[in-house]
């Protein structure tokens, strides 16, 4: 596997993990149950 592909995949995975963690921590607090 080329090094650039491995770095790109790692950046995409870290980005997705950051979005998921951010949503789990802050996203659910914005939702109000009626």
N, CA, C, O and CB atoms as a CASP TS submission, in Angstrom:
PFRMAT TS
TARGET T0000
AUTHOR 0000-0000-0000
METHOD Language model
MODEL 1
PARENT N/A
ATOM      1  N   UNK     1       0.850  -1.190   0.000  1.00  0.00           N
ATOM      2  CA  UNK     1       0.000   0.000   0.000  1.00  0.00           C
ATOM      3  C   UNK     1       0.893   1.250   0.000  1.00  0.00           C
ATOM      4  O   UNK     1       1.833   1.344   0.789  1.00  0.00           O
ATOM      5  CB  UNK     1      -0.965   0.000   1.238  1.00  0.00           C
ATOM      6  N   UNK     2       0.597   2.197  -0.878  1.00  0.00           N
ATOM      7  CA  UNK     2       1.421   3.414  -0.915  1.00  0.00           C
ATOM      8  C   UNK     2       1.286   4.222   0.381  1.00  0.00           C
ATOM      9  O   UNK     2       0.259   4.168   1.059  1.00  0.00           O
ATOM     10  CB  UNK     2       1.025   4.288  -2.122  1.00  0.00           C
ATOM     11  N   UNK     3       2.321   4.952   0.701  1.00  0.00           N
ATOM     12  CA  UNK     3       2.322   5.720   1.945  1.00  0.00           C
ATOM     13  C   UNK     3       1.263   6.816   1.912  1.00  0.00           C
ATOM     14  O   UNK     3       0.598   7.065   2.917  1.00  0.00           O
ATOM     15  CB  UNK     3       3.705   6.331   2.196  1.00  0.00           C
ATOM     16  N   UNK     4       1.100   7.480   0.750  1.00  0.00           N
ATOM     17  CA  UNK     4       0.125   8.571   0.667  1.00  0.00           C
ATOM     18  C   UNK     4      -1.288   8.063   0.866  1.00  0.00           C
ATOM     19  O   UNK     4      -2.127   8.762   1.436  1.00  0.00           O
ATOM     20  CB  UNK     4       0.233   9.285  -0.674  1.00  0.00           C
ATOM     21  N   UNK     5      -1.563   6.841   0.398  1.00  0.00           N
ATOM     22  CA  UNK     5      -2.895   6.268   0.574  1.00  0.00           C
ATOM     23  C   UNK     5      -3.148   5.962   2.043  1.00  0.00           C
ATOM     24  O   UNK     5      -4.248   6.175   2.552  1.00  0.00           O
ATOM     25  CB  UNK     5      -3.057   4.992  -0.275  1.00  0.00           C
ATOM     26  N   UNK     6      -2.129   5.466   2.714  1.00  0.00           N
ATOM     27  CA  UNK     6      -2.264   5.151   4.138  1.00  0.00           C
ATOM     28  C   UNK     6      -2.476   6.423   4.951  1.00  0.00           C
ATOM     29  O   UNK     6      -3.302   6.448   5.863  1.00  0.00           O
ATOM     30  CB  UNK     6      -1.021   4.397   4.647  1.00  0.00           C
ATOM     31  N   UNK     7      -1.731   7.482   4.621  1.00  0.00           N
ATOM     32  CA  UNK     7      -1.913   8.753   5.317  1.00  0.00           C
ATOM     33  C   UNK     7      -3.290   9.343   5.045  1.00  0.00           C
ATOM     34  O   UNK     7      -3.925   9.871   5.958  1.00  0.00           O
ATOM     35  CB  UNK     7      -0.830   9.744   4.901  1.00  0.00           C
ATOM     36  N   UNK     8      -3.757   9.263   3.814  1.00  0.00           N
ATOM     37  CA  UNK     8      -5.071   9.796   3.468  1.00  0.00           C
ATOM     38  C   UNK     8      -6.168   9.027   4.200  1.00  0.00           C
ATOM     39  O   UNK     8      -7.103   9.630   4.726  1.00  0.00           O
ATOM     40  CB  UNK     8      -5.296   9.733   1.946  1.00  0.00           C
ATOM     41  N   UNK     9      -6.060   7.707   4.237  1.00  0.00           N
ATOM     42  CA  UNK     9      -7.059   6.893   4.933  1.00  0.00           C
ATOM     43  C   UNK     9      -7.057   7.206   6.426  1.00  0.00           C
ATOM     44  O   UNK     9      -8.116   7.242   7.051  1.00  0.00           O
ATOM     45  CB  UNK     9      -6.793   5.392   4.703  1.00  0.00           C
ATOM     46  N   UNK    10      -5.882   7.432   7.000  1.00  0.00           N
ATOM     47  CA  UNK    10      -5.782   7.752   8.422  1.00  0.00           C
ATOM     48  C   UNK    10      -6.416   9.111   8.714  1.00  0.00           C
ATOM     49  O   UNK    10      -7.083   9.276   9.735  1.00  0.00           O
ATOM     50  CB  UNK    10      -4.312   7.741   8.875  1.00  0.00           C
ATOM     51  N   UNK    11      -6.213  10.081   7.827  1.00  0.00           N
ATOM     52  CA  UNK    11      -6.814  11.402   8.022  1.00  0.00           C
ATOM     53  C   UNK    11      -8.330  11.330   7.910  1.00  0.00           C
ATOM     54  O   UNK    11      -9.040  11.955   8.698  1.00  0.00           O
ATOM     55  CB  UNK    11      -6.257  12.402   7.001  1.00  0.00           C
ATOM     56  N   UNK    12      -8.829  10.579   6.943  1.00  0.00           N
ATOM     57  CA  UNK    12     -10.283  10.434   6.794  1.00  0.00           C
ATOM     58  C   UNK    12     -10.877   9.726   8.003  1.00  0.00           C
ATOM     59  O   UNK    12     -11.939  10.116   8.487  1.00  0.00           O
ATOM     60  CB  UNK    12     -10.624   9.658   5.505  1.00  0.00           C
ATOM     61  N   UNK    13     -10.210   8.697   8.493  1.00  0.00           N
ATOM     62  CA  UNK    13     -10.699   7.970   9.667  1.00  0.00           C
ATOM     63  C   UNK    13     -10.694   8.870  10.907  1.00  0.00           C
ATOM     64  O   UNK    13     -11.635   8.840  11.700  1.00  0.00           O
ATOM     65  CB  UNK    13      -9.839   6.712   9.917  1.00  0.00           C
ATOM     66  N   UNK    14      -9.644   9.663  11.074  1.00  0.00           N
ATOM     67  CA  UNK    14      -9.570  10.573  12.223  1.00  0.00           C
ATOM     68  C   UNK    14     -10.641  11.644  12.120  1.00  0.00           C
ATOM     69  O   UNK    14     -11.241  12.023  13.126  1.00  0.00           O
ATOM     70  CB  UNK    14      -8.176  11.224  12.318  1.00  0.00           C
ATOM     71  N   UNK    15     -10.887  12.138  10.908  1.00  0.00           N
ATOM     72  CA  UNK    15     -11.926  13.148  10.697  1.00  0.00           C
ATOM     73  C   UNK    15     -13.298  12.585  11.040  1.00  0.00           C
ATOM     74  O   UNK    15     -14.086  13.226  11.735  1.00  0.00           O
ATOM     75  CB  UNK    15     -11.907  13.650   9.242  1.00  0.00           C
ATOM     76  N   UNK    16     -13.576  11.378  10.547  1.00  0.00           N
ATOM     77  CA  UNK    16     -14.863  10.738  10.842  1.00  0.00           C
ATOM     78  C   UNK    16     -15.026  10.455  12.323  1.00  0.00           C
ATOM     79  O   UNK    16     -16.113  10.626  12.874  1.00  0.00           O
ATOM     80  CB  UNK    16     -15.002   9.445  10.057  1.00  0.00           C
ATOM     81  N   UNK    17     -13.953  10.023  12.969  1.00  0.00           N
ATOM     82  CA  UNK    17     -14.027   9.750  14.407  1.00  0.00           C
ATOM     83  C   UNK    17     -14.275  11.040  15.176  1.00  0.00           C
ATOM     84  O   UNK    17     -15.037  11.046  16.143  1.00  0.00           O
ATOM     85  CB  UNK    17     -12.732   9.073  14.902  1.00  0.00           C
ATOM     86  N   UNK    18     -13.646  12.122  14.763  1.00  0.00           N
ATOM     87  CA  UNK    18     -13.856  13.412  15.425  1.00  0.00           C
ATOM     88  C   UNK    18     -15.293  13.891  15.288  1.00  0.00           C
ATOM     89  O   UNK    18     -15.882  14.395  16.244  1.00  0.00           O
ATOM     90  CB  UNK    18     -12.910  14.457  14.854  1.00  0.00           C
ATOM     91  N   UNK    19     -15.854  13.731  14.088  1.00  0.00           N
ATOM     92  CA  UNK    19     -17.258  14.108  13.877  1.00  0.00           C
ATOM     93  C   UNK    19     -18.170  13.264  14.754  1.00  0.00           C
ATOM     94  O   UNK    19     -19.091  13.786  15.382  1.00  0.00           O
ATOM     95  CB  UNK    19     -17.651  13.950  12.393  1.00  0.00           C
ATOM     96  N   UNK    20     -17.915  11.959  14.797  1.00  0.00           N
ATOM     97  CA  UNK    20     -18.750  11.067  15.608  1.00  0.00           C
ATOM     98  C   UNK    20     -18.666  11.392  17.092  1.00  0.00           C
ATOM     99  O   UNK    20     -19.684  11.416  17.784  1.00  0.00           O
ATOM    100  CB  UNK    20     -18.344   9.625  15.380  1.00  0.00           C
ATOM    101  N   UNK    21     -17.460  11.641  17.580  1.00  0.00           N
ATOM    102  CA  UNK    21     -17.294  11.969  19.003  1.00  0.00           C
ATOM    103  C   UNK    21     -17.939  13.321  19.304  1.00  0.00           C
ATOM    104  O   UNK    21     -18.602  13.479  20.329  1.00  0.00           O
ATOM    105  CB  UNK    21     -15.789  11.988  19.394  1.00  0.00           C
ATOM    106  N   UNK    22     -17.748  14.284  18.421  1.00  0.00           N
ATOM    107  CA  UNK    22     -18.346  15.603  18.615  1.00  0.00           C
ATOM    108  C   UNK    22     -19.867  15.519  18.636  1.00  0.00           C
ATOM    109  O   UNK    22     -20.513  16.163  19.462  1.00  0.00           O
ATOM    110  CB  UNK    22     -17.888  16.562  17.515  1.00  0.00           C
ATOM    111  N   UNK    23     -20.438  14.734  17.738  1.00  0.00           N
ATOM    112  CA  UNK    23     -21.898  14.577  17.707  1.00  0.00           C
ATOM    113  C   UNK    23     -22.389  13.892  18.976  1.00  0.00           C
ATOM    114  O   UNK    23     -23.417  14.271  19.537  1.00  0.00           O
ATOM    115  CB  UNK    23     -22.332  13.769  16.465  1.00  0.00           C
ATOM    116  N   UNK    24     -21.649  12.883  19.424  1.00  0.00           N
ATOM    117  CA  UNK    24     -22.068  12.145  20.621  1.00  0.00           C
ATOM    118  C   UNK    24     -22.017  13.047  21.855  1.00  0.00           C
ATOM    119  O   UNK    24     -22.868  12.941  22.738  1.00  0.00           O
ATOM    120  CB  UNK    24     -21.175  10.901  20.831  1.00  0.00           C
ATOM    121  N   UNK    25     -21.018  13.937  21.917  1.00  0.00           N
ATOM    122  CA  UNK    25     -20.866  14.772  23.111  1.00  0.00           C
ATOM    123  C   UNK    25     -21.803  15.972  23.091  1.00  0.00           C
ATOM    124  O   UNK    25     -22.432  16.286  24.102  1.00  0.00           O
ATOM    125  CB  UNK    25     -19.428  15.249  23.237  1.00  0.00           C
ATOM    126  N   UNK    26     -21.903  16.658  21.923  1.00  0.00           N
ATOM    127  CA  UNK    26     -22.625  17.920  21.884  1.00  0.00           C
ATOM    128  C   UNK    26     -23.921  17.862  21.082  1.00  0.00           C
ATOM    129  O   UNK    26     -24.848  18.619  21.369  1.00  0.00           O
ATOM    130  CB  UNK    26     -21.744  18.977  21.319  1.00  0.00           C
ATOM    131  N   UNK    27     -24.008  17.000  20.104  1.00  0.00           N
ATOM    132  CA  UNK    27     -25.175  16.976  19.222  1.00  0.00           C
ATOM    133  C   UNK    27     -26.440  16.565  19.946  1.00  0.00           C
ATOM    134  O   UNK    27     -27.509  17.123  19.697  1.00  0.00           O
ATOM    135  CB  UNK    27     -24.932  16.043  18.068  1.00  0.00           C
ATOM    136  N   UNK    28     -26.329  15.591  20.844  1.00  0.00           N
ATOM    137  CA  UNK    28     -27.517  15.062  21.486  1.00  0.00           C
ATOM    138  C   UNK    28     -28.097  16.021  22.522  1.00  0.00           C
ATOM    139  O   UNK    28     -29.266  15.907  22.890  1.00  0.00           O
ATOM    140  CB  UNK    28     -27.200  13.743  22.133  1.00  0.00           C
ATOM    141  N   UNK    29     -27.279  16.968  22.993  1.00  0.00           N
ATOM    142  CA  UNK    29     -27.781  17.927  23.980  1.00  0.00           C
ATOM    143  C   UNK    29     -28.703  18.948  23.340  1.00  0.00           C
ATOM    144  O   UNK    29     -29.524  19.557  24.025  1.00  0.00           O
ATOM    145  CB  UNK    29     -26.623  18.638  24.669  1.00  0.00           C
ATOM    146  N   UNK    30     -28.575  19.142  22.022  1.00  0.00           N
ATOM    147  CA  UNK    30     -29.404  20.117  21.336  1.00  0.00           C
ATOM    148  C   UNK    30     -30.798  19.585  21.052  1.00  0.00           C
ATOM    149  O   UNK    30     -31.716  20.365  20.799  1.00  0.00           O
ATOM    150  CB  UNK    30     -28.748  20.538  20.052  1.00  0.00           C
ATOM    151  N   UNK    31     -30.969  18.282  21.090  1.00  0.00           N
ATOM    152  CA  UNK    31     -32.268  17.685  20.791  1.00  0.00           C
ATOM    153  C   UNK    31     -33.144  17.687  22.045  1.00  0.00           C
ATOM    154  O   UNK    31     -32.756  17.180  23.098  1.00  0.00           O
ATOM    155  CB  UNK    31     -32.095  16.243  20.250  1.00  0.00           C
ATOM    156  N   UNK    32     -34.321  18.263  21.904  1.00  0.00           N
ATOM    157  CA  UNK    32     -35.241  18.310  23.045  1.00  0.00           C
ATOM    158  C   UNK    32     -36.405  17.375  22.774  1.00  0.00           C
ATOM    159  O   UNK    32     -37.024  17.429  21.711  1.00  0.00           O
ATOM    160  CB  UNK    32     -35.748  19.760  23.307  1.00  0.00           C
ATOM    161  N   UNK    33     -36.698  16.523  23.737  1.00  0.00           N
ATOM    162  CA  UNK    33     -37.783  15.561  23.578  1.00  0.00           C
ATOM    163  C   UNK    33     -39.096  16.227  23.973  1.00  0.00           C
ATOM    164  O   UNK    33     -39.230  16.755  25.077  1.00  0.00           O
ATOM    165  CB  UNK    33     -37.530  14.282  24.431  1.00  0.00           C
ATOM    166  N   UNK    34     -40.055  16.195  23.065  1.00  0.00           N
ATOM    167  CA  UNK    34     -41.363  16.815  23.328  1.00  0.00           C
ATOM    168  C   UNK    34     -42.284  15.798  23.970  1.00  0.00           C
ATOM    169  O   UNK    34     -43.435  16.112  24.274  1.00  0.00           O
ATOM    170  CB  UNK    34     -41.996  17.370  22.022  1.00  0.00           C
TER
END
